[in-house]
mmCIF file of C-alpha atoms in Angstrom:
data_model
loop_
_atom_site.group_PDB
_atom_site.id
_atom_site.type_symbol
_atom_site.label_atom_id
_atom_site.label_comp_id
_atom_site.label_asym_id
_atom_site.label_seq_id
_atom_site.Cartn_x
_atom_site.Cartn_y
_atom_site.Cartn_z
ATOM 1 C CA UNK I 1 -9.524 -11.028 18.444
ATOM 2 C CA UNK I 2 -9.043 -7.654 16.774
ATOM 3 C CA UNK I 3 -7.779 -7.655 13.198
ATOM 4 C CA UNK I 4 -4.263 -6.201 13.062
ATOM 5 C CA UNK I 5 -3.384 -6.953 9.419
ATOM 6 C CA UNK I 6 -3.891 -4.504 6.565
ATOM 7 C CA UNK I 7 -4.005 -5.467 2.894
ATOM 8 C CA UNK I 8 -2.236 -3.715 0.048
ATOM 9 C CA UNK I 9 -3.171 -4.317 -3.569
ATOM 10 C CA UNK I 10 -3.151 -2.608 -6.920
ATOM 11 C CA UNK I 11 -5.157 -2.537 -10.116
ATOM 12 C CA UNK I 12 -2.754 -0.995 -12.578
ATOM 13 C CA UNK I 13 -1.537 2.315 -11.211
ATOM 14 C CA UNK I 14 -4.271 2.490 -8.563
ATOM 15 C CA UNK I 15 -3.188 1.254 -5.143
ATOM 16 C CA UNK I 16 -5.618 0.127 -2.426
ATOM 17 C CA UNK I 17 -4.817 0.003 1.273
ATOM 18 C CA UNK I 18 -7.518 -1.831 3.241
ATOM 19 C CA UNK I 19 -7.921 -2.183 6.960
ATOM 20 C CA UNK I 20 -10.838 -2.847 9.280
ATOM 21 C CA UNK I 21 -13.532 -2.390 6.630
ATOM 22 C CA UNK I 22 -12.050 0.782 5.132
ATOM 23 C CA UNK I 23 -10.306 0.970 1.776
ATOM 24 C CA UNK I 24 -8.197 3.914 0.738
ATOM 25 C CA UNK I 25 -7.406 4.160 -2.976
ATOM 26 C CA UNK I 26 -4.755 6.399 -4.418
ATOM 27 C CA UNK I 27 -2.817 6.763 -7.612
ATOM 28 C CA UNK I 28 0.674 5.296 -7.820
ATOM 29 C CA UNK I 29 3.244 5.391 -10.616
ATOM 30 C CA UNK I 30 1.767 5.097 -14.122
ATOM 31 C CA UNK I 31 4.107 2.192 -14.923
ATOM 32 C CA UNK I 32 3.153 0.060 -11.888
ATOM 33 C CA UNK I 33 2.291 -3.490 -12.932
ATOM 34 C CA UNK I 34 1.980 -5.079 -9.490
ATOM 35 C CA UNK I 35 3.149 -4.880 -5.923
ATOM 36 C CA UNK I 36 4.975 -8.134 -5.270
ATOM 37 C CA UNK I 37 5.552 -7.999 -1.518
ATOM 38 C CA UNK I 38 5.758 -5.807 1.536
ATOM 39 C CA UNK I 39 9.284 -5.845 2.896
ATOM 40 C CA UNK I 40 8.764 -3.527 5.848
ATOM 41 C CA UNK I 41 5.949 -1.801 7.734
ATOM 42 C CA UNK I 42 6.745 1.021 10.134
ATOM 43 C CA UNK I 43 3.674 2.901 11.393
ATOM 44 C CA UNK I 44 2.492 4.115 8.023
ATOM 45 C CA UNK I 45 5.694 3.804 6.050
ATOM 46 C CA UNK I 46 5.933 0.858 3.659
ATOM 47 C CA UNK I 47 8.910 -0.578 1.836
ATOM 48 C CA UNK I 48 7.691 -2.766 -1.024
ATOM 49 C CA UNK I 49 9.038 -4.724 -3.964
ATOM 50 C CA UNK I 50 7.143 -3.874 -7.139
ATOM 51 C CA UNK I 51 7.161 -4.714 -10.827
ATOM 52 C CA UNK I 52 7.062 -1.856 -13.327
ATOM 53 C CA UNK I 53 6.368 -1.944 -17.053
ATOM 54 C CA UNK I 54 9.864 -0.673 -17.869
ATOM 55 C CA UNK I 55 11.565 -3.376 -15.756
ATOM 56 C CA UNK I 56 9.296 -6.417 -15.731
ATOM 57 C CA UNK I 57 12.225 -8.795 -15.408
ATOM 58 C CA UNK I 58 13.200 -7.575 -11.934
ATOM 59 C CA UNK I 59 11.713 -6.376 -8.665
ATOM 60 C CA UNK I 60 12.224 -2.736 -7.791
ATOM 61 C CA UNK I 61 12.236 -1.485 -4.206
ATOM 62 C CA UNK I 62 9.767 1.354 -3.690
ATOM 63 C CA UNK I 63 8.284 3.301 -0.791
ATOM 64 C CA UNK I 64 4.779 4.357 0.240
ATOM 65 C CA UNK I 65 4.111 6.813 3.050
ATOM 66 C CA UNK I 66 0.501 6.495 4.193
ATOM 67 C CA UNK I 67 0.624 9.426 6.657
ATOM 68 C CA UNK I 68 0.284 12.278 4.127
ATOM 69 C CA UNK I 69 -2.315 10.303 2.169
ATOM 70 C CA UNK I 70 -4.442 9.876 5.294
ATOM 71 C CA UNK I 71 -3.949 13.508 6.307
ATOM 72 C CA UNK I 72 -5.133 14.680 2.874
ATOM 73 C CA UNK I 73 -8.311 12.652 3.438
ATOM 74 C CA UNK I 74 -8.798 14.176 6.916
ATOM 75 C CA UNK I 75 -8.213 10.807 8.575
ATOM 76 C CA UNK I 76 -6.159 10.922 11.773
ATOM 77 C CA UNK I 77 -3.078 8.817 10.903
ATOM 78 C CA UNK I 78 -2.275 8.020 14.542
ATOM 79 C CA UNK I 79 -5.730 6.594 15.223
ATOM 80 C CA UNK I 80 -6.055 4.773 11.898
ATOM 81 C CA UNK I 81 -2.557 3.250 11.830
ATOM 82 C CA UNK I 82 -2.075 2.397 15.525
ATOM 83 C CA UNK I 83 -3.776 -1.042 15.495
ATOM 84 C CA UNK I 84 -2.019 -2.202 12.292
ATOM 85 C CA UNK I 85 0.769 -4.652 13.099
ATOM 86 C CA UNK I 86 1.436 -6.004 9.597
ATOM 87 C CA UNK I 87 0.607 -5.410 5.940
ATOM 88 C CA UNK I 88 0.317 -8.115 3.293
ATOM 89 C CA UNK I 89 -0.106 -7.943 -0.450
ATOM 90 C CA UNK I 90 -3.422 -9.088 -1.825
ATOM 91 C CA UNK I 91 -3.101 -9.366 -5.587
ATOM 92 C CA UNK I 92 -6.609 -8.870 -6.881
ATOM 93 C CA UNK I 93 -7.101 -8.053 -10.535
ATOM 94 C CA UNK I 94 -10.222 -6.485 -11.933
ATOM 95 C CA UNK I 95 -11.908 -8.420 -14.692
ATOM 96 C CA UNK I 96 -12.701 -6.758 -17.990
#
C-alpha cells in the first residue's frame, strides 16, 4: 500500500512537512510554540490550530499554503501533493 499521509511538525518557528521520505523545512512565525492539530487539508492548503507565545492559553487558527513553498524549491506541487490524502501533526521536539 502506498503511503498517503504526510506529517507536519515544528521545532520552534521552524516547520517541517514530511512525505514519502522527503522533508521540507521552512520558517514560520517567530512566536510559534507548537502546531496542535490539522483541521483541514486541501491539496496543499492547510488549516491548523497552533499555540503562540503571546496566546499560550488558547488555540489560534492559522493557515499554511504549501504550493508557493514547493514552487520556490523547484518542486512540482501537483506531482508532490497529488498522492497526499491526509496530514497529521507529529510533535517532535529537539533535545538540547
